[in-house]
């Protein structure tokens, strides 16, 4: 007998029929003697609907009140799923985040989990109940309702698994695992049987929305065994088969390193590029530009500064698209004339395409394959950044799908699984 946390995303609970199927799947695990704690998202489209509704009332919604509204989606699904379980004879109890003391900081709309009170849940699990907990939500020390950022139910699930010391956290979703890239963009994408935790962290941080990045960070910190699998298979499929399906996030970083250089390709349109032209090339200039950006709480991703010509240089960096307008305001108001730049130019029509793989440590020439592939497609690279296990390029956003498909082919990712 083991203690399992299962998380079901929006599509998986997207209709009454799907909720009933989820209940049947959970019943199978519970009847096999496992203790099951379930985390659910809002029904698909619901969180978007709630946020849009809020924006109709207040175009830039007050963050505290937005969280009060956005958190309601998950409250509906915990109740419905618990009813679905009771209807088929499974003892179940629903809990909001606040009811199980999912304590977060007070950063409304992007709060971080600080702790979860597992005591009450253990008591329920010990008495044979399935507990159904609302994902995406918690409360701060003043009992304000908070939410964890889009896709946050993944993080709720992993945090709950850590708090309960669960044997495994199963993330059920509308794909049957983690693929070499988003199968919606590249139909030839292939499911990975395993992916290392480090690679998953890069994939998630570089745009693969299959897992929220914080959930992967949590899994790494608390060594939570994490598996991504499909919620759309027959709920009655044999439990042993289901338990071994999907993609396992492994901690064995050294295995299979020799086999594939690249494990996956991630991409995102969530960034925007800003360039300050003809700034003086002297010590302190990066600080004078990026200091006020940091003071405004804006995260910077890639940075490029050219070598100065005649004492002048161009300085470019990227920020999240949501913070683009704010960053432009900061530069125009506080930086541009102060440092003597001739212009501040923004470009939101960019995307970032990244190749990821721990095999890069032992394979040379990955960057040149990437650059050659993009060149052959006539795609201009605007910025490049690398780490030990990833290479990212900023390109014009109209080329995103072309770039991803071409790179997927160039690295042979559609071929038979190596791991
Ligand atoms: P859920 O509602 O279950 O949380 P999400 O929509 O958040 O589901 O995440 C699943 C989606 O992630 C898939 O439908 C797929 O389009 C997308 N995705 C992006 N990158 C990948 C990848 N590398 N592997 C699998 N799915 C991916
Ligand atoms: N319902 C929330 C969202 O749509 C959380 C989640 O689905 O993980 O972002
Ligand atoms: Mg998700």
Short mmCIF file of C-alpha atoms and ligand atoms in Angstrom, two decimals:
data_model
loop_
_atom_site.label_atom_id
_atom_site.label_comp_id
_atom_site.label_asym_id
_atom_site.label_seq_id
_atom_site.Cartn_x
_atom_site.Cartn_y
_atom_site.Cartn_z
CA UNK A 1 0.00 0.00 0.00
CA UNK A 2 1.33 3.43 -0.82
CA UNK A 3 0.34 7.04 -0.48
CA UNK A 4 -0.18 8.63 -3.86
CA UNK A 5 -0.94 12.23 -4.82
CA UNK A 6 -2.80 12.53 -8.12
CA UNK A 7 -3.32 15.84 -9.92
CA UNK A 8 -5.92 16.35 -12.64
CA UNK A 9 -5.66 19.40 -14.91
CA UNK A 10 -8.38 21.47 -16.50
CA UNK A 11 -9.09 19.32 -19.55
CA UNK A 12 -9.13 16.19 -17.38
CA UNK A 13 -12.02 17.65 -15.34
CA UNK A 14 -13.46 19.67 -18.23
CA UNK A 15 -16.98 18.16 -18.20
CA UNK A 16 -19.29 16.16 -15.92
CA UNK A 17 -18.44 13.06 -17.94
CA UNK A 18 -14.69 13.58 -17.48
CA UNK A 19 -15.12 14.20 -13.75
CA UNK A 20 -17.00 10.90 -13.49
CA UNK A 21 -14.15 9.15 -15.32
CA UNK A 22 -11.62 10.71 -12.95
CA UNK A 23 -13.71 9.42 -10.03
CA UNK A 24 -13.64 5.90 -11.51
CA UNK A 25 -9.87 6.08 -11.92
CA UNK A 26 -9.37 7.23 -8.33
CA UNK A 27 -11.77 4.50 -7.10
CA UNK A 28 -9.56 1.92 -8.79
CA UNK A 29 -6.49 3.15 -6.85
CA UNK A 30 -8.37 3.48 -3.59
CA UNK A 31 -9.93 0.01 -3.86
CA UNK A 32 -6.50 -1.46 -4.54
CA UNK A 33 -5.61 -0.27 -1.03
CA UNK A 34 -3.69 2.93 -1.81
CA UNK A 35 -4.17 6.13 0.12
CA UNK A 36 -5.05 8.78 -2.45
CA UNK A 37 -4.85 12.56 -2.11
CA UNK A 38 -6.12 14.36 -5.18
CA UNK A 39 -5.42 17.90 -6.39
CA UNK A 40 -7.64 19.39 -9.08
CA UNK A 41 -7.58 22.40 -11.35
CA UNK A 42 -10.59 24.41 -12.44
CA UNK A 43 -12.56 23.04 -15.40
CA UNK A 44 -10.77 23.98 -18.64
CA UNK A 45 -11.35 27.58 -19.71
CA UNK A 46 -12.80 28.52 -16.33
CA UNK A 47 -9.79 30.40 -14.93
CA UNK A 48 -9.55 32.40 -18.18
CA UNK A 49 -13.26 33.16 -17.98
CA UNK A 50 -12.95 34.40 -14.39
CA UNK A 51 -9.95 36.59 -15.19
CA UNK A 52 -11.68 38.07 -18.25
CA UNK A 53 -14.76 38.78 -16.16
CA UNK A 54 -12.63 40.59 -13.58
CA UNK A 55 -11.05 42.68 -16.36
CA UNK A 56 -14.50 43.74 -17.56
CA UNK A 57 -15.09 45.29 -14.16
CA UNK A 58 -11.59 46.68 -13.60
CA UNK A 59 -9.20 46.63 -16.59
CA UNK A 60 -6.15 46.13 -14.37
CA UNK A 61 -7.81 44.12 -11.61
CA UNK A 62 -6.82 44.64 -8.01
CA UNK A 63 -4.57 41.62 -7.33
CA UNK A 64 -6.12 40.72 -3.97
CA UNK A 65 -9.63 40.72 -5.38
CA UNK A 66 -8.52 38.98 -8.58
CA UNK A 67 -7.28 36.08 -6.46
CA UNK A 68 -10.62 35.94 -4.63
CA UNK A 69 -12.31 35.56 -8.02
CA UNK A 70 -9.78 33.27 -9.75
CA UNK A 71 -9.64 30.81 -6.85
CA UNK A 72 -13.33 29.97 -7.19
CA UNK A 73 -12.80 27.77 -10.24
CA UNK A 74 -11.02 25.09 -8.23
CA UNK A 75 -13.64 25.17 -5.46
CA UNK A 76 -16.23 23.99 -7.96
CA UNK A 77 -14.18 21.01 -9.11
CA UNK A 78 -13.28 19.74 -5.62
CA UNK A 79 -16.97 19.62 -4.75
CA UNK A 80 -18.00 17.98 -8.01
CA UNK A 81 -15.25 15.37 -7.89
CA UNK A 82 -16.00 14.51 -4.27
CA UNK A 83 -19.65 14.03 -5.22
CA UNK A 84 -18.55 11.85 -8.13
CA UNK A 85 -16.54 9.68 -5.74
CA UNK A 86 -19.34 9.39 -3.18
CA UNK A 87 -21.76 8.49 -5.97
CA UNK A 88 -19.72 5.34 -6.66
CA UNK A 89 -19.25 4.42 -3.04
CA UNK A 90 -15.83 5.93 -2.32
CA UNK A 91 -15.45 7.89 0.91
CA UNK A 92 -14.22 11.35 -0.01
CA UNK A 93 -13.79 14.84 1.41
CA UNK A 94 -13.12 18.08 -0.40
CA UNK A 95 -10.89 20.84 0.95
CA UNK A 96 -10.06 24.34 -0.24
CA UNK A 97 -6.44 25.44 0.01
CA UNK A 98 -7.25 27.53 3.08
CA UNK A 99 -8.94 24.58 4.81
CA UNK A 100 -5.73 22.56 4.68
CA UNK A 101 -3.65 25.59 5.50
CA UNK A 102 -1.75 25.97 2.28
CA UNK A 103 0.19 28.89 3.69
CA UNK A 104 1.71 31.18 1.06
CA UNK A 105 3.45 34.51 0.95
CA UNK A 106 1.30 37.54 0.06
CA UNK A 107 2.38 37.93 -3.58
CA UNK A 108 -1.15 37.89 -5.01
CA UNK A 109 -1.49 36.13 -8.39
CA UNK A 110 1.98 34.56 -8.04
CA UNK A 111 2.20 33.47 -4.42
CA UNK A 112 4.72 30.90 -3.20
CA UNK A 113 3.79 28.04 -0.91
CA UNK A 114 5.51 28.18 2.49
CA UNK A 115 3.90 25.20 4.23
CA UNK A 116 0.93 22.83 4.22
CA UNK A 117 -0.68 21.33 7.32
CA UNK A 118 -0.74 17.65 6.48
CA UNK A 119 -2.11 16.48 9.86
CA UNK A 120 -5.78 16.73 9.01
CA UNK A 121 -5.28 15.04 5.66
CA UNK A 122 -3.37 12.15 7.22
CA UNK A 123 -6.27 11.58 9.59
CA UNK A 124 -8.71 11.40 6.67
CA UNK A 125 -6.43 9.16 4.63
CA UNK A 126 -5.95 6.84 7.60
CA UNK A 127 -9.71 6.50 7.94
CA UNK A 128 -10.00 5.43 4.30
CA UNK A 129 -11.08 8.73 2.75
CA UNK A 130 -9.87 10.10 -0.53
CA UNK A 131 -9.07 13.76 0.04
CA UNK A 132 -9.71 16.18 -2.80
CA UNK A 133 -7.78 19.44 -2.46
CA UNK A 134 -8.18 22.58 -4.56
CA UNK A 135 -5.05 23.34 -6.55
CA UNK A 136 -3.73 26.82 -7.45
CA UNK A 137 -4.85 28.42 -4.17
CA UNK A 138 -3.71 29.06 -0.64
CA UNK A 139 -3.92 31.77 2.00
CA UNK A 140 -1.36 34.16 3.41
CA UNK A 141 -0.64 34.80 7.08
CA UNK A 142 -3.50 37.33 7.22
CA UNK A 143 -5.92 34.73 5.78
CA UNK A 144 -6.15 36.51 2.44
CA UNK A 145 -6.88 34.13 -0.43
CA UNK A 146 -3.89 33.81 -2.76
CA UNK A 147 -3.22 32.02 -6.06
CA UNK A 148 0.02 30.51 -7.28
CA UNK A 149 0.28 31.74 -10.89
CA UNK A 150 -1.05 30.10 -14.04
CA UNK A 151 -0.56 26.37 -14.08
CA UNK A 152 -0.13 26.50 -10.30
CA UNK A 153 -2.07 23.32 -9.52
CA UNK A 154 1.02 21.33 -10.53
CA UNK A 155 2.87 23.08 -7.72
CA UNK A 156 0.02 22.48 -5.27
CA UNK A 157 0.22 18.76 -6.06
CA UNK A 158 3.98 18.46 -5.66
CA UNK A 159 3.95 20.56 -2.48
CA UNK A 160 1.18 18.35 -1.09
CA UNK A 161 3.15 15.23 -2.02
CA UNK A 162 6.16 16.65 -0.18
CA UNK A 163 4.08 17.59 2.88
CA UNK A 164 2.40 14.16 3.00
CA UNK A 165 5.68 12.37 2.22
CA UNK A 166 3.83 10.62 -0.59
CA UNK A 167 5.44 7.74 -2.46
CA UNK A 168 4.70 9.33 -5.83
CA UNK A 169 3.01 12.35 -7.39
CA UNK A 170 1.11 11.54 -10.57
CA UNK A 171 0.30 14.50 -12.82
CA UNK A 172 -2.61 13.42 -15.04
CA UNK A 173 -3.08 15.61 -18.09
CA UNK A 174 -4.34 15.67 -21.67
CA UNK A 175 -1.11 14.27 -23.13
CA UNK A 176 0.36 10.91 -22.18
CA UNK A 177 3.66 12.28 -20.90
CA UNK A 178 6.44 14.75 -21.56
CA UNK A 179 7.30 14.89 -25.26
CA UNK A 180 10.42 15.94 -27.11
CA UNK A 181 8.47 19.13 -27.83
CA UNK A 182 4.86 20.27 -27.64
CA UNK A 183 2.98 17.68 -29.75
CA UNK A 184 0.49 20.39 -30.72
CA UNK A 185 3.26 22.09 -32.73
CA UNK A 186 5.18 19.02 -33.94
CA UNK A 187 2.93 15.99 -34.50
CA UNK A 188 6.05 13.79 -34.85
CA UNK A 189 7.13 14.67 -31.30
CA UNK A 190 7.88 11.57 -29.29
CA UNK A 191 7.07 10.77 -25.68
CA UNK A 192 10.07 10.42 -23.39
CA UNK A 193 9.89 7.49 -21.00
CA UNK A 194 12.14 9.36 -18.60
CA UNK A 195 13.57 12.84 -18.40
CA UNK A 196 16.05 14.01 -15.82
CA UNK A 197 14.94 16.49 -13.25
CA UNK A 198 17.52 19.01 -14.51
CA UNK A 199 16.25 18.76 -18.07
CA UNK A 200 12.63 19.08 -16.95
CA UNK A 201 13.57 22.18 -14.99
CA UNK A 202 15.08 23.75 -18.12
CA UNK A 203 12.18 22.66 -20.34
CA UNK A 204 9.65 24.16 -17.91
CA UNK A 205 11.58 27.38 -17.42
CA UNK A 206 12.06 27.79 -21.18
CA UNK A 207 8.36 27.55 -21.94
CA UNK A 208 7.10 23.94 -21.87
CA UNK A 209 3.83 24.44 -20.05
CA UNK A 210 3.28 20.75 -19.36
CA UNK A 211 4.57 21.36 -15.81
CA UNK A 212 4.71 24.67 -13.98
CA UNK A 213 8.36 25.43 -13.23
CA UNK A 214 7.81 25.81 -9.51
CA UNK A 215 6.41 22.29 -9.32
CA UNK A 216 9.66 20.96 -10.77
CA UNK A 217 11.70 23.08 -8.35
CA UNK A 218 9.67 21.66 -5.46
CA UNK A 219 10.12 18.13 -6.71
CA UNK A 220 13.88 18.66 -6.82
CA UNK A 221 14.08 20.24 -3.39
CA UNK A 222 12.00 17.58 -1.64
CA UNK A 223 12.97 14.66 -3.92
CA UNK A 224 9.35 14.00 -4.88
CA UNK A 225 8.97 11.16 -7.36
CA UNK A 226 7.05 12.74 -10.22
CA UNK A 227 5.31 11.19 -13.21
CA UNK A 228 3.31 12.84 -16.02
CA UNK A 229 0.62 10.62 -17.59
CA UNK A 230 -2.68 10.69 -19.43
CA UNK A 231 -6.08 11.15 -17.81
CA UNK A 232 -7.79 10.29 -21.08
CA UNK A 233 -7.09 6.54 -21.14
CA UNK A 234 -9.72 3.98 -20.04
CA UNK A 235 -10.12 4.56 -16.28
CA UNK A 236 -10.42 0.79 -15.82
CA UNK A 237 -7.04 0.04 -17.41
CA UNK A 238 -4.94 -2.26 -15.21
CA UNK A 239 -3.41 -0.29 -12.37
CA UNK A 240 0.07 -1.74 -12.89
CA UNK A 241 0.06 -0.60 -16.53
CA UNK A 242 -1.16 2.86 -15.61
CA UNK A 243 1.41 3.18 -12.81
CA UNK A 244 4.25 2.55 -15.28
CA UNK A 245 2.89 4.72 -18.11
CA UNK A 246 3.78 8.29 -19.07
CA UNK A 247 7.07 9.98 -18.28
CA UNK A 248 9.03 9.61 -15.06
CA UNK A 249 11.15 12.56 -13.94
CA UNK A 250 14.35 10.90 -12.72
CA UNK A 251 17.13 12.01 -10.47
CA UNK A 252 19.67 9.68 -12.07
CA UNK A 253 21.43 12.41 -13.96
CA UNK A 254 24.24 10.23 -15.22
CA UNK A 255 22.23 7.54 -16.95
CA UNK A 256 21.96 7.57 -20.72
CA UNK A 257 24.10 10.65 -21.02
CA UNK A 258 25.93 9.22 -23.96
CA UNK A 259 22.84 8.31 -25.93
CA UNK A 260 21.09 11.49 -26.98
CA UNK A 261 22.61 14.93 -27.04
CA UNK A 262 19.26 16.66 -27.02
CA UNK A 263 16.16 15.57 -25.11
CA UNK A 264 13.74 18.26 -26.08
CA UNK A 265 12.90 21.61 -27.60
CA UNK A 266 11.09 24.34 -25.71
CA UNK A 267 9.73 27.63 -26.98
CA UNK A 268 7.92 30.66 -25.71
CA UNK A 269 6.33 33.83 -26.96
CA UNK A 270 6.24 35.25 -23.46
CA UNK A 271 9.19 37.59 -23.84
CA UNK A 272 9.91 40.97 -25.41
CA UNK A 273 13.22 42.57 -26.38
CA UNK A 274 14.36 46.08 -25.54
CA UNK A 275 17.38 47.84 -27.07
CA UNK A 276 19.06 51.03 -25.94
CA UNK A 277 21.10 52.44 -28.81
CA UNK A 278 24.38 54.32 -28.71
CA UNK A 279 24.96 54.22 -25.00
CA UNK A 280 28.42 55.24 -23.74
CA UNK A 281 30.67 52.17 -23.41
CA UNK A 282 32.00 52.72 -19.91
CA UNK A 283 32.08 50.94 -16.54
CA UNK A 284 28.76 50.96 -14.70
CA UNK A 285 26.53 51.23 -17.73
CA UNK A 286 24.86 47.82 -17.25
CA UNK A 287 24.15 48.73 -13.66
CA UNK A 288 22.71 52.11 -14.62
CA UNK A 289 20.36 50.43 -17.09
CA UNK A 290 19.39 47.29 -15.22
CA UNK A 291 19.45 48.71 -11.67
CA UNK A 292 16.21 50.70 -12.15
CA UNK A 293 14.68 47.66 -13.92
CA UNK A 294 15.46 45.48 -10.90
CA UNK A 295 14.16 48.20 -8.57
CA UNK A 296 10.86 48.01 -10.45
CA UNK A 297 10.79 44.27 -9.67
CA UNK A 298 11.14 43.29 -13.32
CA UNK A 299 13.06 40.09 -14.11
CA UNK A 300 15.54 40.21 -16.98
CA UNK A 301 16.30 37.11 -19.01
CA UNK A 302 18.82 37.47 -21.85
CA UNK A 303 21.29 40.35 -22.09
CA UNK A 304 23.58 41.39 -24.94
CA UNK A 305 26.03 44.24 -25.03
CA UNK A 306 28.06 44.78 -28.17
CA UNK A 307 31.70 45.81 -28.17
CA UNK A 308 31.87 49.57 -28.28
CA UNK A 309 32.72 51.42 -31.48
CA UNK A 310 33.87 55.03 -31.02
CA UNK A 311 33.02 54.74 -27.34
CA UNK A 312 29.37 53.84 -28.00
CA UNK A 313 27.53 50.53 -27.85
CA UNK A 314 24.03 49.01 -28.10
CA UNK A 315 22.57 47.25 -25.09
CA UNK A 316 19.69 44.75 -25.48
CA UNK A 317 17.82 42.58 -23.02
CA UNK A 318 14.57 40.63 -22.74
CA UNK A 319 11.80 40.76 -20.14
CA UNK A 320 8.52 38.91 -19.71
CA UNK A 321 5.92 40.31 -22.10
CA UNK A 322 3.62 41.19 -19.20
CA UNK A 323 6.30 43.53 -17.88
CA UNK A 324 7.35 44.97 -21.21
CA UNK A 325 5.33 48.19 -21.01
CA UNK A 326 6.47 48.81 -17.45
CA UNK A 327 10.12 48.25 -18.43
CA UNK A 328 9.81 50.69 -21.37
CA UNK A 329 8.35 53.32 -19.02
CA UNK A 330 11.20 52.86 -16.53
CA UNK A 331 13.82 53.23 -19.29
CA UNK A 332 12.19 56.27 -20.88
CA UNK A 333 11.55 58.01 -17.55
CA UNK A 334 14.62 57.14 -15.53
CA UNK A 335 17.41 55.82 -17.71
CA UNK A 336 17.54 57.07 -21.30
CA UNK A 337 18.49 60.73 -20.89
CA UNK A 338 20.40 60.00 -17.70
CA UNK A 339 22.92 57.82 -19.52
CA UNK A 340 22.72 59.62 -22.85
CA UNK A 341 21.28 56.81 -25.00
CA UNK A 342 19.95 57.96 -28.39
CA UNK A 343 16.88 55.71 -28.35
CA UNK A 344 14.98 52.98 -26.54
CA UNK A 345 13.37 50.56 -28.98
CA UNK A 346 11.09 47.70 -27.96
CA UNK A 347 10.20 44.60 -29.94
CA UNK A 348 7.44 42.30 -28.71
CA UNK A 349 7.40 40.29 -31.94
CA UNK A 350 10.05 37.84 -30.82
CA UNK A 351 10.13 34.33 -29.45
CA UNK A 352 12.69 32.15 -27.75
CA UNK A 353 13.48 28.69 -29.06
CA UNK A 354 15.69 26.43 -26.93
CA UNK A 355 17.26 23.00 -27.23
CA UNK A 356 17.75 21.14 -23.96
CA UNK A 357 19.69 18.02 -23.02
CA UNK A 358 22.20 16.80 -20.45
CA UNK A 359 23.91 15.00 -23.33
CA UNK A 360 25.30 18.42 -24.34
CA UNK A 361 27.88 17.97 -21.62
CA UNK A 362 29.45 15.14 -23.54
CA UNK A 363 28.62 16.08 -27.14
CA UNK A 364 30.28 18.94 -28.96
CA UNK A 365 28.88 20.81 -31.94
CA UNK A 366 25.27 21.09 -30.73
CA UNK A 367 25.31 24.88 -31.06
CA UNK A 368 26.63 24.73 -34.60
CA UNK A 369 23.87 22.27 -35.63
CA UNK A 370 21.32 24.65 -34.13
CA UNK A 371 22.75 27.72 -35.86
CA UNK A 372 23.14 25.92 -39.20
CA UNK A 373 19.56 24.64 -39.06
CA UNK A 374 18.17 28.11 -38.41
CA UNK A 375 20.41 29.56 -41.15
CA UNK A 376 19.17 27.00 -43.66
CA UNK A 377 15.61 28.09 -42.94
CA UNK A 378 16.61 31.75 -43.43
CA UNK A 379 15.88 32.57 -39.80
CA UNK A 380 17.93 35.37 -38.30
CA UNK A 381 19.17 34.88 -34.74
CA UNK A 382 18.83 38.05 -32.68
CA UNK A 383 20.22 36.86 -29.36
CA UNK A 384 21.82 33.69 -28.02
CA UNK A 385 22.29 32.37 -24.52
CA UNK A 386 23.71 29.09 -23.32
CA UNK A 387 24.07 27.07 -20.17
CA UNK A 388 25.65 23.68 -19.62
CA UNK A 389 22.53 21.87 -20.84
CA UNK A 390 20.65 24.34 -23.05
CA UNK A 391 21.05 26.75 -25.95
CA UNK A 392 18.41 29.43 -26.51
CA UNK A 393 17.96 31.72 -29.50
CA UNK A 394 15.71 34.73 -29.85
CA UNK A 395 14.16 34.88 -33.33
CA UNK A 396 11.29 36.75 -34.96
CA UNK A 397 8.07 35.23 -33.64
CA UNK A 398 6.61 34.44 -37.06
CA UNK A 399 9.36 31.82 -37.42
CA UNK A 400 8.68 30.05 -34.15
CA UNK A 401 6.90 26.96 -35.46
CA UNK A 402 9.24 26.63 -38.43
CA UNK A 403 12.27 26.83 -36.14
CA UNK A 404 10.90 24.26 -33.70
CA UNK A 405 10.01 21.80 -36.48
CA UNK A 406 13.34 22.21 -38.25
CA UNK A 407 15.33 21.73 -35.04
CA UNK A 408 13.25 18.73 -34.03
CA UNK A 409 14.17 17.12 -37.33
CA UNK A 410 17.80 18.22 -37.32
CA UNK A 411 18.38 16.59 -33.93
CA UNK A 412 16.55 13.41 -34.98
CA UNK A 413 14.10 13.69 -32.11
CA UNK A 414 11.29 11.92 -33.94
CA UNK A 415 13.34 8.73 -34.09
CA UNK A 416 12.87 5.64 -31.93
CA UNK A 417 13.22 6.24 -28.20
CA UNK A 418 16.69 6.01 -26.75
CA UNK A 419 15.41 6.19 -23.20
P1 LIG B 1 -3.32 20.66 -17.54
O1 LIG B 1 -4.58 21.42 -17.73
O2 LIG B 1 -3.54 19.19 -17.38
O3 LIG B 1 -2.45 21.24 -16.47
P2 LIG B 1 -1.67 21.93 -19.54
O4 LIG B 1 -2.40 22.46 -20.74
O5 LIG B 1 -1.24 22.89 -18.51
O6 LIG B 1 -2.55 20.75 -18.92
O7 LIG B 1 -0.37 21.10 -20.02
C1 LIG B 1 -0.49 20.08 -20.97
C2 LIG B 1 -0.14 20.63 -22.34
O8 LIG B 1 1.23 20.99 -22.36
C3 LIG B 1 -0.27 19.64 -23.48
O9 LIG B 1 -1.58 19.59 -23.98
C4 LIG B 1 0.74 20.16 -24.50
O10 LIG B 1 0.13 20.88 -25.55
C5 LIG B 1 1.60 21.14 -23.71
N1 LIG B 1 3.04 20.87 -23.85
C6 LIG B 1 4.00 21.80 -24.07
N2 LIG B 1 5.20 21.24 -24.16
C7 LIG B 1 5.04 19.91 -23.98
C8 LIG B 1 5.93 18.80 -23.95
N3 LIG B 1 7.23 18.95 -24.13
N4 LIG B 1 5.40 17.58 -23.72
C9 LIG B 1 4.08 17.41 -23.51
N5 LIG B 1 3.18 18.43 -23.54
C10 LIG B 1 3.65 19.66 -23.76
N1 LIG B 2 -6.69 26.78 -13.03
C1 LIG B 2 -5.39 27.39 -12.95
C2 LIG B 2 -4.96 27.88 -14.33
O1 LIG B 2 -5.70 27.73 -15.29
C3 LIG B 2 -4.36 26.50 -12.35
C4 LIG B 2 -4.03 25.26 -13.13
O2 LIG B 2 -4.80 24.86 -14.01
O3 LIG B 2 -3.00 24.64 -12.85
O4 LIG B 2 -3.89 28.42 -14.48
MG1 LIG B 3 -1.15 22.89 -16.43
#
